[in-house]
mmCIF file of C-alpha atoms in Angstrom:
data_model
loop_
_atom_site.group_PDB
_atom_site.id
_atom_site.type_symbol
_atom_site.label_atom_id
_atom_site.label_comp_id
_atom_site.label_asym_id
_atom_site.label_seq_id
_atom_site.Cartn_x
_atom_site.Cartn_y
_atom_site.Cartn_z
ATOM 1 C CA MET A 1384 -56.454 -34.029 -22.807
ATOM 2 C CA LEU A 1385 -59.878 -33.189 -24.410
ATOM 3 C CA ASP A 1386 -62.010 -30.305 -23.560
ATOM 4 C CA GLU A 1387 -65.451 -31.184 -21.616
ATOM 5 C CA ILE A 1388 -67.291 -30.744 -24.685
ATOM 6 C CA SER A 1389 -65.180 -32.766 -26.991
ATOM 7 C CA VAL A 1390 -65.713 -35.753 -24.482
ATOM 8 C CA LEU A 1391 -69.403 -35.657 -24.673
ATOM 9 C CA GLN A 1392 -69.624 -35.156 -28.134
ATOM 10 C CA GLN A 1393 -67.552 -38.364 -28.858
ATOM 11 C CA THR A 1394 -70.656 -39.842 -26.807
ATOM 12 C CA THR A 1395 -72.908 -39.099 -29.872
ATOM 13 C CA VAL A 1396 -71.509 -41.469 -32.221
ATOM 14 C CA TYR A 1397 -71.606 -45.466 -31.440
ATOM 15 C CA GLN A 1398 -69.062 -46.414 -34.226
ATOM 16 C CA ASN A 1399 -66.317 -44.944 -32.497
ATOM 17 C CA LYS A 1400 -65.195 -46.249 -28.800
ATOM 18 C CA PRO A 1401 -66.467 -43.764 -26.738
ATOM 19 C CA PRO A 1402 -64.678 -42.341 -23.584
ATOM 20 C CA ASN A 1403 -64.965 -44.234 -20.524
ATOM 21 C CA SER A 1404 -67.555 -43.745 -17.789
ATOM 22 C CA ALA A 1405 -65.198 -41.758 -15.563
ATOM 23 C CA GLN A 1406 -64.112 -39.351 -18.420
ATOM 24 C CA VAL A 1407 -67.973 -38.583 -19.049
ATOM 25 C CA VAL A 1408 -68.870 -38.006 -15.599
ATOM 26 C CA ASP A 1409 -66.046 -35.650 -15.254
ATOM 27 C CA ALA A 1410 -66.610 -33.735 -18.009
ATOM 28 C CA LEU A 1411 -70.470 -33.638 -17.080
ATOM 29 C CA LEU A 1412 -69.086 -32.655 -13.677
ATOM 30 C CA LYS A 1413 -66.743 -29.829 -15.203
ATOM 31 C CA LEU A 1414 -69.725 -28.253 -17.143
ATOM 32 C CA GLU A 1415 -72.230 -28.015 -14.699
ATOM 33 C CA LYS A 1416 -69.723 -26.160 -12.067
ATOM 34 C CA LYS A 1417 -69.345 -23.483 -14.997
ATOM 35 C CA ALA A 1418 -72.626 -23.430 -16.140
ATOM 36 C CA LYS A 1419 -74.481 -20.890 -13.878
ATOM 37 C CA PRO A 1420 -77.213 -19.215 -15.548
ATOM 38 C CA LYS A 1421 -76.910 -15.430 -16.223
ATOM 39 C CA ALA A 1422 -79.629 -12.930 -16.491
ATOM 40 C CA ASN A 1423 -78.939 -11.916 -19.989
ATOM 41 C CA ASP A 1424 -79.094 -16.117 -21.020
ATOM 42 C CA ASN A 1425 -81.088 -16.448 -24.130
ATOM 43 C CA CYS A 1426 -82.048 -19.789 -23.373
ATOM 44 C CA SER A 1427 -85.876 -20.956 -24.012
ATOM 45 C CA LEU A 1428 -88.091 -23.984 -24.543
ATOM 46 C CA ALA A 1429 -87.485 -23.992 -28.522
ATOM 47 C CA ASP A 1430 -83.826 -24.982 -27.834
ATOM 48 C CA LEU A 1431 -84.790 -28.069 -26.030
ATOM 49 C CA ALA A 1432 -87.633 -28.430 -28.854
ATOM 50 C CA GLN A 1433 -86.177 -31.776 -30.379
ATOM 51 C CA THR A 1434 -86.388 -35.872 -29.706
ATOM 52 C CA TRP A 1435 -83.334 -36.486 -27.930
ATOM 53 C CA ASN A 1436 -81.695 -40.139 -27.541
ATOM 54 C CA LEU A 1437 -80.624 -40.580 -23.612
ATOM 55 C CA ARG A 1438 -77.057 -41.707 -24.164
ATOM 56 C CA PHE A 1439 -75.379 -41.802 -20.464
ATOM 57 C CA ILE A 1440 -76.747 -41.761 -16.960
ATOM 58 C CA THR A 1441 -75.320 -41.814 -13.506
ATOM 59 C CA GLY A 1442 -77.933 -42.160 -10.951
ATOM 60 C CA THR A 1443 -78.316 -40.907 -7.529
ATOM 61 C CA ARG A 1444 -76.064 -41.942 -4.791
ATOM 62 C CA LYS A 1445 -78.770 -44.166 -3.517
ATOM 63 C CA THR A 1446 -79.542 -45.851 -6.537
ATOM 64 C CA ARG A 1447 -75.394 -46.286 -7.481
ATOM 65 C CA LYS A 1448 -75.396 -48.131 -4.050
ATOM 66 C CA LYS A 1449 -78.351 -50.300 -4.506
ATOM 67 C CA ALA A 1450 -77.444 -50.892 -8.443
ATOM 68 C CA GLY A 1451 -73.808 -51.289 -7.190
ATOM 69 C CA VAL A 1452 -71.360 -52.696 -10.324
ATOM 70 C CA ILE A 1453 -74.662 -52.431 -13.095
ATOM 71 C CA LEU A 1454 -74.607 -48.859 -12.572
ATOM 72 C CA GLY A 1455 -71.021 -48.043 -11.321
ATOM 73 C CA ARG A 1456 -70.179 -44.351 -11.296
ATOM 74 C CA GLY A 1457 -72.280 -43.782 -14.352
ATOM 75 C CA LYS A 1458 -73.345 -46.114 -17.479
ATOM 76 C CA TYR A 1459 -74.354 -45.724 -21.086
ATOM 77 C CA ILE A 1460 -77.446 -46.897 -22.547
ATOM 78 C CA PRO A 1461 -77.041 -50.136 -24.597
ATOM 79 C CA GLN A 1462 -77.679 -49.726 -28.159
ATOM 80 C CA LEU A 1463 -80.510 -52.704 -28.180
ATOM 81 C CA VAL A 1464 -82.575 -49.971 -25.772
ATOM 82 C CA LYS A 1465 -83.576 -46.753 -27.251
ATOM 83 C CA ILE A 1466 -84.767 -43.916 -24.296
ATOM 84 C CA GLN A 1467 -86.025 -41.014 -25.955
ATOM 85 C CA ILE A 1468 -87.430 -37.862 -24.689
ATOM 86 C CA ALA A 1469 -89.254 -35.083 -26.833
ATOM 87 C CA TYR A 1470 -90.069 -31.817 -25.755
ATOM 88 C CA GLU A 1471 -92.972 -29.930 -27.638
ATOM 89 C CA PRO A 1472 -93.565 -26.039 -27.071
ATOM 90 C CA GLN A 1473 -97.269 -24.403 -27.211
ATOM 91 C CA GLN A 1474 -97.628 -22.452 -29.369
ATOM 92 C CA GLN A 1475 -99.463 -19.521 -27.425
ATOM 93 C CA GLU A 1476 -96.667 -20.098 -24.687
ATOM 94 C CA SER A 1477 -93.500 -19.860 -24.879
ATOM 95 C CA ASN A 1478 -92.388 -21.686 -21.832
ATOM 96 C CA LYS A 1479 -95.546 -24.275 -21.630
ATOM 97 C CA GLY A 1480 -95.712 -27.497 -23.634
ATOM 98 C CA THR A 1481 -95.685 -31.247 -23.443
ATOM 99 C CA VAL A 1482 -93.055 -33.738 -22.976
ATOM 100 C CA THR A 1483 -93.010 -37.285 -24.010
ATOM 101 C CA ASN A 1484 -90.458 -40.011 -22.716
ATOM 102 C CA SER A 1485 -90.559 -43.307 -24.496
ATOM 103 C CA VAL A 1486 -88.668 -46.756 -24.355
ATOM 104 C CA LYS A 1487 -88.430 -49.171 -27.134
ATOM 105 C CA LEU A 1488 -87.066 -52.737 -27.249
ATOM 106 C CA GLY A 1489 -87.481 -54.407 -30.626
ATOM 107 C CA LEU A 1490 -91.222 -54.227 -31.022
ATOM 108 C CA ILE A 1491 -92.000 -53.465 -27.410
ATOM 109 C CA GLN A 1492 -92.845 -49.736 -26.540
ATOM 110 C CA LEU A 1493 -93.789 -47.803 -23.901
ATOM 111 C CA SER A 1494 -94.398 -43.751 -23.775
ATOM 112 C CA LEU A 1495 -95.687 -41.360 -21.038
ATOM 113 C CA THR A 1496 -96.598 -38.149 -21.535
ATOM 114 C CA GLY A 1497 -97.513 -34.871 -19.817
ATOM 115 C CA PRO A 1498 -97.263 -31.498 -19.438
ATOM 116 C CA ILE A 1499 -93.832 -29.011 -18.872
ATOM 117 C CA GLU A 1500 -92.813 -25.768 -17.618
ATOM 118 C CA PHE A 1501 -89.331 -24.233 -18.688
ATOM 119 C CA ILE A 1502 -87.933 -21.720 -16.253
ATOM 120 C CA ALA A 1503 -85.168 -19.805 -18.535
ATOM 121 C CA GLN A 1504 -83.677 -18.247 -15.981
ATOM 122 C CA LYS A 1505 -82.838 -20.806 -13.731
ATOM 123 C CA ARG A 1506 -82.617 -23.691 -16.887
ATOM 124 C CA ILE A 1507 -85.154 -25.678 -15.104
ATOM 125 C CA LEU A 1508 -87.617 -28.019 -16.831
ATOM 126 C CA ALA A 1509 -90.229 -29.022 -14.713
ATOM 127 C CA PHE A 1510 -92.630 -32.230 -15.634
ATOM 128 C CA ASP A 1511 -94.997 -34.622 -14.935
ATOM 129 C CA PHE A 1512 -96.002 -37.692 -16.922
ATOM 130 C CA THR A 1513 -100.212 -37.974 -16.878
ATOM 131 C CA TYR A 1514 -100.677 -40.352 -20.172
ATOM 132 C CA LEU A 1515 -99.369 -43.771 -21.097
ATOM 133 C CA LYS A 1516 -99.287 -45.798 -24.281
ATOM 134 C CA PHE A 1517 -97.782 -49.449 -24.292
ATOM 135 C CA SER A 1518 -97.805 -50.807 -27.893
ATOM 136 C CA VAL A 1519 -96.249 -54.190 -29.476
ATOM 137 C CA GLY A 1520 -95.564 -53.048 -32.931
ATOM 138 C CA LYS A 1521 -98.641 -51.375 -34.460
ATOM 139 C CA PHE A 1522 -101.065 -52.718 -31.735
ATOM 140 C CA ILE A 1523 -101.665 -50.730 -28.817
ATOM 141 C CA LEU A 1524 -102.230 -52.963 -25.641
ATOM 142 C CA TYR A 1525 -103.167 -49.496 -23.536
ATOM 143 C CA GLN A 1526 -103.679 -46.147 -24.057
ATOM 144 C CA GLY A 1527 -104.942 -43.697 -21.321
ATOM 145 C CA HIS A 1528 -104.355 -41.658 -18.581
ATOM 146 C CA ILE A 1529 -102.231 -42.660 -15.434
ATOM 147 C CA LYS A 1530 -104.197 -43.064 -12.173
ATOM 148 C CA ASN A 1531 -105.402 -39.256 -11.397
ATOM 149 C CA GLY A 1532 -103.865 -38.135 -14.803
ATOM 150 C CA LEU A 1533 -106.268 -35.587 -15.556
ATOM 151 C CA GLN A 1534 -106.155 -33.980 -12.024
ATOM 152 C CA LYS A 1535 -102.627 -34.163 -12.181
ATOM 153 C CA GLU A 1536 -102.683 -32.516 -15.453
ATOM 154 C CA ALA A 1537 -104.641 -29.722 -14.036
ATOM 155 C CA GLU A 1538 -102.703 -29.283 -10.871
ATOM 156 C CA PHE A 1539 -99.612 -28.935 -12.566
ATOM 157 C CA TRP A 1540 -99.364 -25.070 -12.939
ATOM 158 C CA GLN A 1541 -100.629 -24.513 -9.521
ATOM 159 C CA GLN A 1542 -97.663 -26.695 -8.075
ATOM 160 C CA LYS A 1543 -94.237 -24.738 -7.032
ATOM 161 C CA ILE A 1544 -90.979 -26.231 -8.595
ATOM 162 C CA LYS A 1545 -89.969 -28.062 -5.608
ATOM 163 C CA ASP A 1546 -92.966 -30.102 -5.457
ATOM 164 C CA ARG A 1547 -92.771 -31.022 -9.107
ATOM 165 C CA ALA A 1548 -89.914 -33.438 -10.944
ATOM 166 C CA PHE A 1549 -87.152 -31.525 -13.107
ATOM 167 C CA PHE A 1550 -84.185 -31.366 -15.259
ATOM 168 C CA LYS A 1551 -82.005 -28.280 -14.250
ATOM 169 C CA TYR A 1552 -80.007 -28.266 -17.681
ATOM 170 C CA PHE A 1553 -76.541 -27.139 -17.755
ATOM 171 C CA LEU A 1554 -75.405 -27.712 -21.496
ATOM 172 C CA ILE A 1555 -77.953 -27.020 -24.219
ATOM 173 C CA LYS A 1556 -76.043 -27.359 -27.579
ATOM 174 C CA GLU A 1557 -77.475 -28.113 -31.098
ATOM 175 C CA ASN A 1558 -76.642 -31.863 -30.704
ATOM 176 C CA VAL A 1559 -75.912 -32.354 -27.109
ATOM 177 C CA ILE A 1560 -77.911 -31.614 -23.977
ATOM 178 C CA ALA A 1561 -77.057 -32.607 -19.959
ATOM 179 C CA ALA A 1562 -79.111 -32.144 -16.795
ATOM 180 C CA ARG A 1563 -79.263 -32.780 -13.146
ATOM 181 C CA GLY A 1564 -82.417 -34.505 -12.073
ATOM 182 C CA ARG A 1565 -84.310 -33.359 -8.975
ATOM 183 C CA GLY A 1566 -83.071 -36.481 -7.424
ATOM 184 C CA GLY A 1567 -79.418 -35.799 -7.987
ATOM 185 C CA GLY A 1568 -78.342 -37.637 -11.023
ATOM 186 C CA LEU A 1569 -76.726 -36.666 -14.610
ATOM 187 C CA ALA A 1570 -78.027 -37.718 -17.677
ATOM 188 C CA LEU A 1571 -76.581 -36.811 -21.337
ATOM 189 C CA TRP A 1572 -78.938 -36.759 -24.484
ATOM 190 C CA VAL A 1573 -78.250 -36.663 -28.103
ATOM 191 C CA ARG A 1574 -80.206 -35.131 -30.739
ATOM 192 C CA ASP A 1575 -82.170 -37.813 -32.572
#
């Protein structure tokens, strides 16, 4: 049987038949169990400072119950849809920056942007989305702050981790990353 990293790396190439969902979920759970952050971990926001394509999600038990067969135990993101997340650290502070999460379907693109903070010793990346851009092709239909976006940006740094959305990364490699979200779902991204 392939080791967990090999299983996940097979998901990076659509030309080959990827592992089935159960194998991917099993690999993610095993890696998460093994990955306990250590005090001497040299993980930083710079390790995530790329554009990543969402490849696989599990959702939470609650969403799986609602989605039923559609989500199942886990689901590959269809090639027709491109969902990306991009992290950009600030120059002066290595643990702070911005995130852009975008969804592209043909000419339609929706992107959300906001502040991030990376807590390296716990491998937690806290974020909030405060700005929205919606476009079709080169035409921008809407661009601006989400309701209370400016206020949410200003308050972001004062909030405790438990009050923010976050991902807890348990796998950070050059071409693949995986995390569990605050809500309990698992996600796997591959480098763009």
